[in-house]
Structures are given as structure tokens and as C-alpha cells.
Amino acid sequence: MNLSVQLGPLRLQNPVTVASGTFGYGVEYARLLDLNQLGAVTVKGICLRPVRGNPTPRTAEVTSGLLNAIGLQGPGVDGFIRQYWPFLRQLRVPTIINIWGTTIEEYAEVARRFDQLEGVGALELNVSCPNIKEGGAQFGTDCRLLARVVAACRKATRLPLITKLSPNVVSIVPYARAAEQEGSDALSIMNSYPAMAIDIETRRPRLANGVGGLTGPCIKPIAIKLVYDAARAVRIPIIGMGGIQSAEDAIEFLLAGATAVAVGTANFYAPRTALEVIEGLQRYMQRHGLTDVRDLIGRVDMPGAAGPAASENTCTPAESRMQQ
Amino acid sequence: MLRLLLFCRGQSARQATARAAPPLTLGVSPRMLPSTMVEESTEILAHERVTESYYLLTLRAPGIAPRVQPGQFAHLRIWSRPDALLRRPFSIYQARGDTISILYKVVGKGTAALARMQPGERLDALGPLGHGFALPSPDGPEPILVAGGYGMAALYLLAERSPRRGIVFVGGRRRTDILCEAEFRALGWEVRPATEDGSYGVRGLVTEPLQVELQRHAAHRKLYACGPTPMLRAVARLAEAFGLPAELSLDEHMCCGMGVCLTCVVPVRTDGGWEYQRACTEGPVFDARQVLWEIPA
């Protein structure tokens, strides 16, 4: 049975990784599970300098979901290389490093720094974090800026590049195409959805940041649709994510067009989920007489399926909004 | 940088239900990692109401129980509410043989759902988690414990395993908030209760009789505290005023419990300034001098 998939030049032994920000730097989970059984380990977002993050409360549990505004707390490139890389480089599976910056130059600089580090599996560009004032989402919701970020990082590194897209757009198609055109090897779809919760007794938002990003099982149908839309519009592979709790959830993403999947919020409450997804996927393939996981990719049986409207093939968000 | 080898699988056969990963060399300071934890399906052996909204839960947890250090916690998944995804953290009250017990108060929907669970039902538990109290040394300062409400639960193992006894100051709103007084006395500790409504012990906040005691005699004493944040802050202030060391167990809103989500961070003083540290990993027990109670401007 073949479980391996290609994310551009990057080969994964199976299609299951973890979502950036839900798995720390891998080492925290090393006592609970064998990380070498994953397709890849994806670490929390890194930028040039250490980041303190937002005030607390930073998360709030909502119905079938989790709202967060962590603020990309992290050790910065140097701290990451010093503290966490010695562990990660021992793994037999690739490490995907999620990177971000506040300017295009910073994105490129971080990419350049990791280009010089031996053993990195791929870089994932975080252009879609809703919880920081600068950087993050502004690049992911402006198609031209997105194109410039991807192009700058493409020039800065030969490492496989994965662009993690925001769900907070009218149509994901122009963004997916812009990333592809500028040399992204793969897409991650999706980041958290901008959201809010209010404590009715205090009348204050439940997050210190006021607003945050929604993740967990409640966003899964949104993510499935975005993966489906993007998969019909680009040739590069997609890592699907958003609310995966089980192999069944993961298979939905594959059928919608994802080549790989990432387990996110479930890592917070069920740390063995990614391994259970791999096991469950194999059982499903056996039950359906499948020998290659790639035979699931994009095989949703869509009644009256048509290709994406040609008019969506634009890089101007204003235009794509007008068309909706 | 400390290098540390883990031999999770080498522990023992009786942890058959516990799941552990193979050895790996970690390059990170152990303080920055979750403690030697396991995830296991535990069975509820007993579950009883203690007073009003306090409950005592006993679990068979053969993987967790022998590893517990005073001040550590267990992170429980309460399956009866599938729309509530997150685990809930609880101080481990007692650990005996292959069982752990948890003394908790119903404070929200999660604990309300937990309170309805029956012996024989199972709970997925992750633990023991966090860095707990440093055990007092036989010839070190006299330990003074300070607890507010269910904060007593976090201090019991410390009281049991401490090589020397001392005084426990325990406070609550009213008589029913004073927990396990007899248990601490049975261990040989002197218990001094205080209630805000005066229905039991001294009337007032727990830190008031503590202050009186420290004014009488403070030398060669150390404070260990667990309770609501205003109480901990008052204990930190007293420790500073009397020049005493103090360890505080912080009760923070948590999500993953193992150091990855960065929900439970507290501002902590460092050499160069301050940083956010995780109550679930570097804590829940912090040196009182390190804790910043407000974020510096």
C-alpha cells in the first residue's frame, strides 16, 4: 500500500502532518508519540526576532471550536536554531518551518536564513495569521502583496515553498493562482477564520486581543470548500487543514483535492490524533480496495462538476470581489 | 545546554495501558518541556460530593500515579460534552499506588459535566504535567502552606512528602470552602482556618492570620501557596515584605497543558527584562519573586 505523496520536490512518507502553531516545535510531543511516523513535522511560526505575543486571555473555547489570539509568540530564527533545531534535525521525517515577517524584506530574510540551514524540509509562508497588527493577514488578503511575498521568498531560497492561505477572501482562486505563478511549490489551506466571542456578564470580548482566529471541527466544512475550489484552479499540491479530528475528516480533504492533510487544534486535546489518522486512512484504503493514497486525491464525485469560472483568474482582489 | 535521554518504554510492565514513545535525544532544557507524562484511559473508581460544590474523584491511573510530584496536575478529557473540545486541568490531590485523586469545585460547564460522571466510566487523562513544588529539605526553612479554597488540593502531596511539618493557613468564603482540614492534621500539620464570613476559624482573608504569624516570627520560614490570584499576589507581597522565599502555584486558564498552545502564559521576570512563560510547563509553580503581576508598560 502506498501512502507516500509529493509536495513539489518534497516527499512525505504519508500524507499526514500537523498544523503550524498546534504542535510547538515537535519536541514537546516526543514523549507521547513517535514523531518519525508522521509525514512531516510542521513547527510554529518563526520570524527574525523573538516575539512576546499577545496579553491573556489568548484562547476561548467555543462550540466545537477554539478561538485564539496568541500573537505568534516565538524565539525568533536564532532562538529556534539554538533551542529546537538540534532536536528536529535528528528526525527522519521532514520538518516544515512556518515563517512570517512584517515586511516583504523580512519574509525574504527569514527564508534566506533557513536556506543556509542544512536539513530543512520546506518553508511554509504564513501570510494569513489574523492576530498580529503587522504582517500576517495583510499579505494574505491582498493578492498583489501575496504575489510579491512569494516571489521574494522564491528568490531567497531553493527550499520547497508552501504558501498558507487565508480563508478570509471572497474567492481563494486568485490567491492560489498568484502563489503558484510566483513559484510556490504547494499551498496550505486554510489558516484560522477571523472570529470573536463576548462574555455577556462583563460585556467584554473573551480574548484580550478582542478578536482572534477560529479553528477546530466547526471550521472543517469551510476548509473543505476552499480546498475544493483551489484544487480545481491550480496544479500544485495542497495541504488541507481545518478541524481534522479523525481519518474520516482527513479523507474528506483528500477527496476534495488535498494531497496531504494537517491535524491542528485536535493536537491540543487528543495528541495522538495524527497517528490515528494515518492508521484510519490505511484501514479505509483496505476497506475500499485502494493500494495508492493518491487515488483518493480530488476524487469527489461532484454532480454536474464544472471547472472554475475563467473570470476568477485574476490577481486583483477588488475585481474578484466585484464578480461575486 | 542540558542533554537528556528519555527511556519512556523502559519504565515497567504495569504501565501497559500508558502509551509512550521510544527514546529520543532532546536538545532542550527540561524546564522548557512537559514533565514525564503519559496519556492513559483511566477508570473512575470513586466519585463523591464532599461539600456543596466540591467533589472528590478517584481514578485508576497506573501510568500517571507513580510519577506524580507535589504540585503537578492532570489534564482530563470530559467526553460527555463533545462540543466542548478542550481538556480541563486539575491539581493532583493524592497519589497512592496506582490511583490518583482530584478534589475539584464545579465552576463551569466542564466541571458540571464531570460531576455527573459515575464510577466505572472512563476518563482520558494526560499527566502528570507541569513543574511542581520543590520539596522542603529536612534542615531548610520551616514550610508554611497557604491555601485558598480548592488550592488545598495542590498542597496535599507537598504536605505529605515534606520531611518536616509546619503550619497550613487555609481560607475560604465560608465554612464549606475549608477543605481537607482533618487530612492535613492527620499528617501532623497545624491547620489555621479563616473564613470571610467568620463562620469558621478567624474572620477575614487567609493572608490576615498569615501576616500576624509572620509578624510574630518570620525568620527561617518559606511560603508555599495555591489559591485565587488575588490571594497569591497578597502572599507574594508578604513574602517580599518579610524577606521570605515563596513558591506559588498559579491557576491559569489552560488549553493544551503541554506547552504548545501558549494560552496559559504568565509574565515572568528574566535577567534582561521579562517574558511570557507557560503555567503548564515552566509552572504552574513559580518563584514568587519572578512573577510579574502586571505587564510592564
XYZ file of C-alpha atoms in Angstrom:
621
model
C 0.000 0.000 0.000
C 1.460 3.350 -0.990
C 0.889 6.216 1.387
C 3.650 8.484 0.161
C 2.891 11.741 -1.599
C 4.914 14.541 -3.164
C 4.621 18.172 -2.182
C 6.512 19.524 -5.144
C 10.104 18.382 -4.564
C 9.330 17.254 -1.001
C 8.409 13.613 -0.493
C 6.295 12.641 2.514
C 6.139 9.016 3.649
C 2.446 9.549 4.315
C 0.104 12.482 3.742
C -0.318 13.489 7.397
C 1.427 16.406 9.048
C 0.443 18.827 11.800
C -0.688 22.434 11.539
C 1.762 25.160 12.474
C 1.136 26.511 15.965
C -0.581 23.386 17.257
C 2.484 21.201 17.692
C 5.063 23.539 19.218
C 8.463 22.573 17.893
C 7.768 18.832 17.882
C 9.926 18.126 20.911
C 7.010 18.755 23.287
C 5.211 15.749 21.788
C 8.244 13.469 21.641
C 7.301 11.854 24.939
C 3.814 10.947 23.781
C 4.291 9.753 20.238
C 6.874 8.653 17.703
C 7.300 11.717 15.508
C 9.043 9.625 12.861
C 5.693 8.071 11.988
C 4.313 11.391 10.732
C 4.509 12.591 7.152
C 6.238 15.736 8.363
C 6.512 17.893 11.464
C 5.361 21.491 10.968
C 6.569 23.931 13.611
C 5.150 27.155 14.992
C 5.714 30.368 13.032
C 9.177 31.911 13.184
C 10.191 35.444 12.286
C 13.519 37.271 12.502
C 13.329 38.285 16.145
C 11.840 36.806 19.328
C 8.181 37.729 19.766
C 6.440 38.070 23.111
C 2.911 37.575 21.848
C -0.428 38.979 22.979
C -1.751 39.589 26.501
C -4.027 36.965 28.081
C -6.649 35.588 27.768
C -5.363 34.290 24.469
C -7.819 31.474 23.791
C -11.501 30.837 24.339
C -13.369 27.588 23.886
C -16.464 27.964 21.702
C -18.976 25.412 20.454
C -16.954 22.756 18.611
C -14.102 25.168 18.175
C -11.346 27.241 19.661
C -10.802 30.950 19.299
C -7.236 32.169 19.642
C -5.132 35.286 19.504
C -1.711 34.086 20.628
C 0.176 36.692 18.626
C 2.879 34.416 17.175
C 4.938 34.224 20.358
C 8.236 32.609 19.459
C 12.012 32.535 19.882
C 12.963 34.083 16.522
C 15.265 32.487 13.948
C 18.355 32.393 16.173
C 16.499 31.134 19.237
C 14.768 28.472 17.171
C 18.025 27.244 15.641
C 19.747 27.199 19.020
C 16.964 25.650 21.106
C 14.948 23.459 18.800
C 16.874 22.658 15.641
C 19.294 20.188 17.338
C 16.259 18.059 18.173
C 14.375 18.473 14.908
C 17.339 17.693 12.667
C 17.571 14.214 14.212
C 14.140 13.281 12.903
C 13.912 11.014 9.883
C 10.843 12.882 8.638
C 10.996 16.374 7.136
C 10.499 19.479 9.220
C 8.349 22.176 7.652
C 9.230 25.560 9.114
C 6.457 28.132 9.151
C 7.867 31.636 8.640
C 6.481 35.154 8.731
C 7.588 38.767 8.696
C 6.236 42.277 8.992
C 7.637 43.340 5.618
C 8.382 41.571 2.354
C 12.095 42.029 3.052
C 11.719 40.313 6.424
C 9.957 37.328 4.878
C 12.786 37.010 2.374
C 15.438 37.405 5.064
C 13.935 34.619 7.202
C 13.719 32.422 4.104
C 17.391 33.161 3.352
C 18.398 32.281 6.919
C 16.707 28.897 6.727
C 18.079 28.313 3.247
C 21.511 28.229 4.872
C 20.413 25.686 7.487
C 21.040 22.120 6.465
C 18.211 19.629 6.648
C 15.113 21.815 6.408
C 12.264 20.024 4.622
C 10.295 23.029 3.432
C 9.264 26.543 4.342
C 5.626 27.412 4.861
C 4.849 31.095 4.334
C 2.400 32.354 6.907
C 0.596 35.124 5.083
C -2.619 34.603 6.937
C -2.291 34.952 10.713
C -5.177 37.179 11.824
C -3.662 38.009 15.206
C -0.808 40.398 14.641
C -1.066 44.046 13.727
C 1.572 43.999 11.021
C 2.314 41.249 8.585
C 0.346 38.069 8.534
C -3.107 38.552 7.162
C -2.477 41.771 5.233
C -0.269 39.777 2.860
C -2.803 37.004 2.606
C -5.791 39.188 1.761
C -4.120 41.401 -0.829
C -3.402 39.383 -3.900
C -0.629 41.640 -5.215
C 1.162 41.734 -1.873
C 0.856 37.962 -1.670
C 2.457 37.617 -5.087
C 5.335 39.876 -4.031
C 5.948 37.948 -0.786
C 6.018 34.622 -2.565
C 8.268 35.985 -5.317
C 10.706 37.480 -2.797
C 10.923 34.225 -0.818
C 11.260 32.232 -4.026
C 14.344 34.310 -4.880
C 15.703 33.863 -1.335
C 15.645 30.072 -1.115
C 15.800 26.850 -3.083
C 13.843 25.075 -0.341
C 10.359 23.865 -1.197
C 7.917 26.715 -0.530
C 4.408 26.214 0.756
C 2.081 29.216 0.924
C -0.511 29.102 3.701
C -3.598 30.927 2.527
C -6.196 32.890 4.433
C -9.847 31.822 4.304
C -10.879 35.460 4.685
C -11.270 36.170 0.971
C -14.216 36.208 -1.399
C -12.624 33.621 -3.665
C -9.458 31.728 -2.889
C -8.772 31.065 -6.569
C -6.780 34.228 -7.443
C -4.667 33.805 -4.313
C -3.945 30.175 -5.045
C -3.013 31.067 -8.617
C -0.847 34.012 -7.562
C 1.136 31.790 -5.204
C 1.519 29.166 -7.916
C 2.609 31.676 -10.540
C 5.259 33.147 -8.254
C 6.860 29.781 -7.628
C 5.158 28.316 -4.576
C 5.567 24.522 -4.632
C 2.430 23.849 -2.623
C -0.427 25.514 -0.742
C -1.669 25.108 2.804
C -5.399 25.703 3.060
C -6.587 27.102 5.455
C -5.486 29.297 8.347
C -7.917 30.222 11.144
C -11.071 32.178 10.361
C -11.351 35.710 11.869
C -13.877 35.493 14.695
C -14.993 36.867 18.038
C -16.713 35.833 21.263
C -18.169 38.029 24.001
C -18.627 37.386 27.711
C -22.188 38.590 28.275
C -21.704 39.156 32.015
C -18.725 41.506 31.667
C -19.675 42.587 28.125
C -16.027 42.260 27.217
C -14.555 40.173 24.404
C -13.367 36.794 25.656
C -9.936 37.406 24.145
C -7.646 40.177 25.377
C -6.961 40.935 21.727
C -10.688 41.482 21.150
C -10.801 39.323 18.045
C -8.996 36.166 17.036
C -8.912 33.200 14.723
C -11.371 30.318 14.847
C -10.149 26.732 14.499
C -11.394 23.260 15.321
C -14.118 20.967 13.949
C -16.550 23.848 13.385
C -14.444 25.243 10.511
C -13.965 21.967 8.643
C -16.746 22.379 6.042
C -15.381 25.842 5.191
C -11.901 24.409 4.703
C -13.190 21.550 2.541
C -14.859 24.041 0.186
C -11.710 26.185 -0.049
C -9.561 23.143 -0.821
C -12.075 22.032 -3.429
C -12.085 25.459 -5.098
C -8.306 25.827 -5.085
C -7.624 22.288 -6.263
C -9.582 22.875 -9.452
C -7.665 26.091 -10.147
C -4.011 25.147 -9.604
C -1.674 22.285 -10.441
C 0.449 22.500 -7.301
C -0.416 20.204 -4.382
C -2.490 21.345 -1.418
C -2.139 20.531 2.263
C -5.695 20.593 3.574
C -6.398 21.558 7.162
C -9.160 22.858 9.383
C -10.858 20.824 12.094
C -9.416 17.381 11.341
C -10.160 15.036 14.244
C -10.165 11.655 12.541
C -9.169 9.701 9.438
C -12.674 10.290 8.098
C -12.124 14.051 8.264
C -8.745 13.691 6.564
C -10.196 11.560 3.751
C -12.764 14.276 3.069
C -9.916 16.707 2.473
C -8.160 14.256 0.135
C -11.354 13.721 -1.842
C -11.825 17.498 -2.080
C -8.413 17.735 -3.711
C -5.803 17.892 -0.956
C -2.603 15.897 -1.491
C -1.783 15.951 2.205
C -3.526 16.996 5.406
C -2.566 18.632 8.672
C -4.033 17.940 12.092
C -4.365 21.173 14.050
C -6.460 22.013 17.091
C -7.025 18.316 17.871
C -3.370 18.136 18.939
C -4.362 20.273 21.921
C -6.848 17.770 23.326
C -6.055 14.473 21.606
C -2.305 14.438 20.994
C -2.275 11.108 19.165
C -4.760 12.232 16.509
C -2.221 12.487 13.661
C -1.109 8.887 14.199
C -4.724 7.736 14.446
C -5.438 9.475 11.141
C -2.610 7.537 9.468
C -3.893 4.238 10.890
C -7.504 5.014 9.986
C -6.533 6.037 6.468
C -4.898 2.647 5.902
C -7.985 0.830 7.182
C -10.187 2.903 4.869
C -7.958 2.113 1.894
C -8.098 -1.594 2.701
C -11.849 -1.488 3.019
C -12.142 0.238 -0.352
C -9.526 -1.911 -2.073
C -7.177 1.004 -2.686
C -3.439 0.476 -2.994
C -2.334 4.071 -3.506
C -3.429 7.018 -1.405
C -3.017 9.248 -4.453
C -6.084 7.580 -5.926
C -8.150 9.486 -3.368
C -6.906 12.946 -4.235
C -9.631 15.071 -5.762
C -11.913 12.089 -6.356
C -15.041 13.676 -5.003
C -17.926 12.778 -7.260
C -19.372 16.230 -7.860
C -22.722 16.253 -9.657
C -22.548 18.483 -12.712
C -18.976 19.441 -11.901
C -17.519 22.236 -13.969
C -14.140 23.888 -13.918
C -13.685 27.199 -12.145
C -15.096 30.211 -13.896
C -12.420 31.732 -16.112
C -13.301 35.160 -14.802
C -11.941 34.178 -11.386
C -8.481 34.027 -12.882
C -7.491 37.463 -11.754
C -4.984 38.774 -9.306
C -6.983 41.806 -8.274
C -8.978 41.181 -5.115
C -11.254 44.138 -5.824
C -12.164 42.627 -9.171
C -12.713 39.178 -7.787
C -14.973 40.634 -5.121
C -16.999 42.505 -7.708
C -17.603 39.317 -9.613
C -19.200 37.590 -6.629
C 22.510 23.194 27.264
C 21.365 20.102 29.047
C 21.032 16.939 27.061
C 18.616 14.465 28.368
C 17.780 10.929 27.452
C 14.337 9.524 27.809
C 13.545 5.910 28.338
C 9.800 6.006 28.434
C 9.422 2.398 27.389
C 11.840 1.112 29.993
C 9.581 2.111 32.886
C 7.698 -1.049 33.797
C 5.180 -3.584 32.650
C 2.431 -2.328 34.939
C 2.165 0.732 32.740
C 0.813 -1.380 29.962
C -2.111 0.958 29.468
C 0.137 4.004 29.255
C 1.360 4.994 25.834
C 4.936 6.130 25.473
C 7.264 6.993 22.633
C 10.717 5.499 22.042
C 13.910 7.164 23.295
C 14.963 10.396 21.616
C 17.676 12.846 22.464
C 16.162 16.179 23.333
C 18.309 19.258 22.995
C 16.097 21.453 25.113
C 16.256 22.375 28.788
C 13.874 20.047 30.666
C 12.270 23.095 32.266
C 11.011 24.016 28.811
C 9.345 20.664 28.209
C 6.332 18.968 29.671
C 7.317 16.643 32.500
C 7.471 12.876 32.046
C 3.845 12.453 31.147
C 1.693 9.699 29.778
C -1.731 9.656 28.193
C -3.959 6.936 29.552
C -7.550 5.872 29.753
C -8.384 5.932 33.446
C -11.293 4.323 35.243
C -13.356 6.229 37.772
C -13.086 4.214 40.996
C -14.971 6.598 43.253
C -16.690 9.921 42.816
C -18.332 11.671 45.739
C -19.600 15.057 46.710
C -17.554 16.457 49.595
C -19.375 19.661 50.459
C -21.721 21.831 48.395
C -19.975 22.193 45.035
C -16.785 20.298 45.859
C -16.225 16.768 44.592
C -13.595 14.090 45.163
C -12.743 11.972 42.128
C -10.558 8.873 42.357
C -9.087 7.399 39.175
C -7.128 4.252 38.444
C -4.150 5.750 36.628
C -1.245 3.315 36.832
C 0.873 5.263 34.337
C 0.417 8.621 35.999
C 0.208 7.828 39.728
C 3.803 6.674 40.386
C 5.264 9.668 38.559
C 3.382 12.425 40.363
C 5.375 15.149 42.084
C 3.720 17.603 44.510
C 2.094 20.496 42.667
C 1.653 18.711 39.347
C -1.649 18.401 37.524
C -3.650 16.022 35.363
C -5.415 17.136 32.204
C -8.764 15.375 31.790
C -10.887 14.986 28.686
C -14.539 15.066 29.641
C -16.187 13.217 26.785
C -19.760 13.770 27.880
C -19.774 17.136 26.121
C -18.429 16.530 22.618
C -18.955 20.169 21.594
C -16.545 21.216 24.365
C -13.266 20.079 22.923
C -10.668 21.015 25.452
C -9.333 19.114 28.411
C -9.625 20.572 31.896
C -6.579 20.783 34.192
C -6.831 19.623 37.819
C -4.241 19.600 40.573
C -3.477 16.076 41.663
C -4.659 15.878 45.253
C -3.437 12.439 46.282
C -1.458 9.692 44.548
C -1.498 6.228 46.113
C -0.348 3.025 44.441
C -1.929 3.102 41.016
C -4.591 5.687 41.807
C -4.762 9.450 41.762
C -7.470 11.600 43.243
C -8.706 15.023 42.332
C -10.535 17.438 44.596
C -12.403 19.956 42.485
C -15.081 22.588 42.566
C -17.832 22.880 39.980
C -17.083 26.242 38.412
C -18.355 25.907 34.847
C -19.847 23.623 32.218
C -16.821 21.326 32.055
C -16.702 20.635 35.772
C -20.507 20.378 35.887
C -20.340 17.626 33.253
C -17.523 15.935 35.155
C -19.583 15.979 38.359
C -22.245 13.845 36.651
C -19.801 11.068 35.758
C -20.127 7.757 37.595
C -17.735 5.123 38.934
C -16.916 2.627 36.190
C -16.889 5.305 33.478
C -13.577 6.193 31.865
C -11.710 9.461 31.517
C -8.779 10.093 29.214
C -6.031 11.644 31.339
C -2.749 13.262 30.424
C -0.258 13.631 33.220
C 1.482 14.275 35.431
C 2.034 17.720 33.939
C 3.911 20.839 34.925
C 6.720 21.603 37.309
C 5.540 21.442 40.901
C 6.871 22.434 44.312
C 10.442 21.860 45.429
C 10.253 19.599 48.492
C 11.404 21.340 51.686
C 14.712 19.977 52.974
C 14.892 18.487 56.488
C 17.212 21.240 57.714
C 15.853 24.010 55.462
C 13.350 26.733 56.326
C 10.132 25.781 58.071
C 7.381 25.302 55.444
C 4.273 27.462 55.746
C 1.466 26.462 53.397
C -1.207 28.917 52.299
C -4.345 27.720 50.521
C -7.483 29.342 49.212
C -10.468 27.044 48.598
C -9.572 24.097 46.377
C -5.971 25.344 46.409
C -5.653 22.911 49.325
C -5.712 20.078 46.803
C -2.472 21.225 45.175
C -0.700 21.320 48.548
C -1.615 17.931 49.988
C 1.183 15.906 48.365
C 3.681 18.558 49.382
C 2.429 18.306 52.972
C 2.571 14.506 52.825
C 6.046 14.235 51.321
C 7.697 17.151 53.098
C 10.365 15.856 55.507
C 9.259 18.459 58.005
C 5.901 19.755 59.155
C 4.750 23.312 59.654
C 1.599 25.391 59.577
C -1.171 25.393 56.957
C -3.202 28.573 56.582
C -6.415 27.832 54.763
C -9.080 30.302 53.747
C -12.426 30.484 52.007
C -15.637 32.485 51.791
C -17.435 30.309 54.325
C -17.114 27.142 56.335
C -17.878 24.826 53.408
C -14.906 26.219 51.459
C -12.462 24.898 54.043
C -11.389 21.536 52.659
C -9.440 18.567 53.978
C -8.510 20.137 57.277
C -8.587 16.740 59.010
C -6.347 15.207 56.334
C -3.651 17.829 56.857
C -3.912 17.483 60.643
C -3.575 13.714 60.270
C -0.261 14.312 58.507
C 0.930 16.270 61.534
C 0.425 19.802 60.224
C -1.091 22.601 62.266
C -4.127 23.938 60.375
C -5.342 27.525 60.847
C -8.594 28.224 59.028
C -10.008 31.618 58.141
C -13.355 32.445 56.547
C -14.521 35.716 55.084
C -17.933 35.451 56.753
C -16.456 34.320 60.052
C -18.459 31.070 60.031
C -15.315 29.098 60.814
C -11.861 29.920 62.182
C -10.638 33.506 62.084
C -12.856 36.017 60.301
C -11.156 37.555 57.284
C -8.855 36.705 54.420
C -6.363 33.878 54.857
C -3.466 36.294 54.444
C -4.519 38.220 57.577
C -3.668 35.494 60.147
C -0.628 34.678 57.986
C 0.602 38.240 58.348
C 0.039 38.154 62.117
C 2.039 34.940 62.332
C 4.894 36.312 60.244
C 4.988 39.482 62.329
C 5.386 37.260 65.366
C 8.103 35.142 63.751
C 9.369 35.144 60.183
C 12.962 34.000 60.277
C 13.884 30.753 58.516
C 10.465 30.141 57.010
C 9.315 29.536 53.448
C 5.852 30.002 51.945
C 4.124 27.607 49.557
C 0.781 28.787 48.205
C -2.071 27.839 45.911
C -5.332 29.716 45.503
C -7.013 32.542 43.632
C -4.725 35.116 42.000
C -5.507 37.975 44.454
C -4.525 35.658 47.328
C -1.297 34.631 45.594
C -0.466 38.235 44.950
C -1.008 39.064 48.624
C 1.204 36.120 49.628
C 3.914 37.377 47.253
C 3.660 40.820 48.841
C 4.020 39.350 52.349
C 6.971 37.214 51.252
C 8.683 40.280 49.893
C 7.885 42.368 52.969
C 9.283 39.728 55.306
C 12.162 38.759 53.004
C 10.971 35.164 52.703
C 11.205 32.773 49.777
C 7.854 31.699 48.356
C 6.627 29.230 45.743
C 3.260 29.953 44.179
C 1.075 27.593 42.173
C -0.718 29.741 39.598
C -4.220 28.868 38.482
C -4.294 29.914 34.821
C -6.749 29.330 32.015
C -5.259 26.416 30.034
C -5.770 24.744 26.720
C -3.248 22.041 25.680
C -1.497 21.689 29.065
C 1.736 20.573 27.450
C 3.439 23.725 26.373
C 2.433 24.142 22.758
C -0.627 26.386 22.542
C 0.787 29.244 24.683
C -2.589 30.001 26.293
C -1.572 29.876 29.954
C 1.372 32.269 29.822
C 2.296 34.494 32.750
C 4.692 37.451 32.662
C 7.897 36.411 34.408
C 10.962 38.464 35.289
C 14.155 37.499 33.445
C 17.734 38.793 33.510
C 17.156 41.222 30.695
C 13.541 42.188 31.417
C 10.537 39.903 31.235
C 8.991 37.195 29.115
C 5.859 35.101 28.975
C 6.336 31.643 30.479
C 3.838 28.806 30.395
C 1.966 27.912 33.577
C 1.567 24.382 32.204
C 5.267 23.781 31.581
C 7.661 26.145 33.344
C 4.897 26.341 36.014
C 2.322 26.007 37.476
C 4.671 26.625 40.415
C 6.773 29.787 40.140
C 9.159 31.551 42.473
C 7.154 34.492 43.854
C 9.995 36.915 43.111
C 9.821 36.019 39.421
C 6.121 36.630 38.881
C 5.103 39.981 37.455
C 1.531 40.728 38.419
C 1.086 43.325 35.740
C 2.547 43.597 32.271
C 5.225 46.310 32.299
C 4.379 49.332 30.164
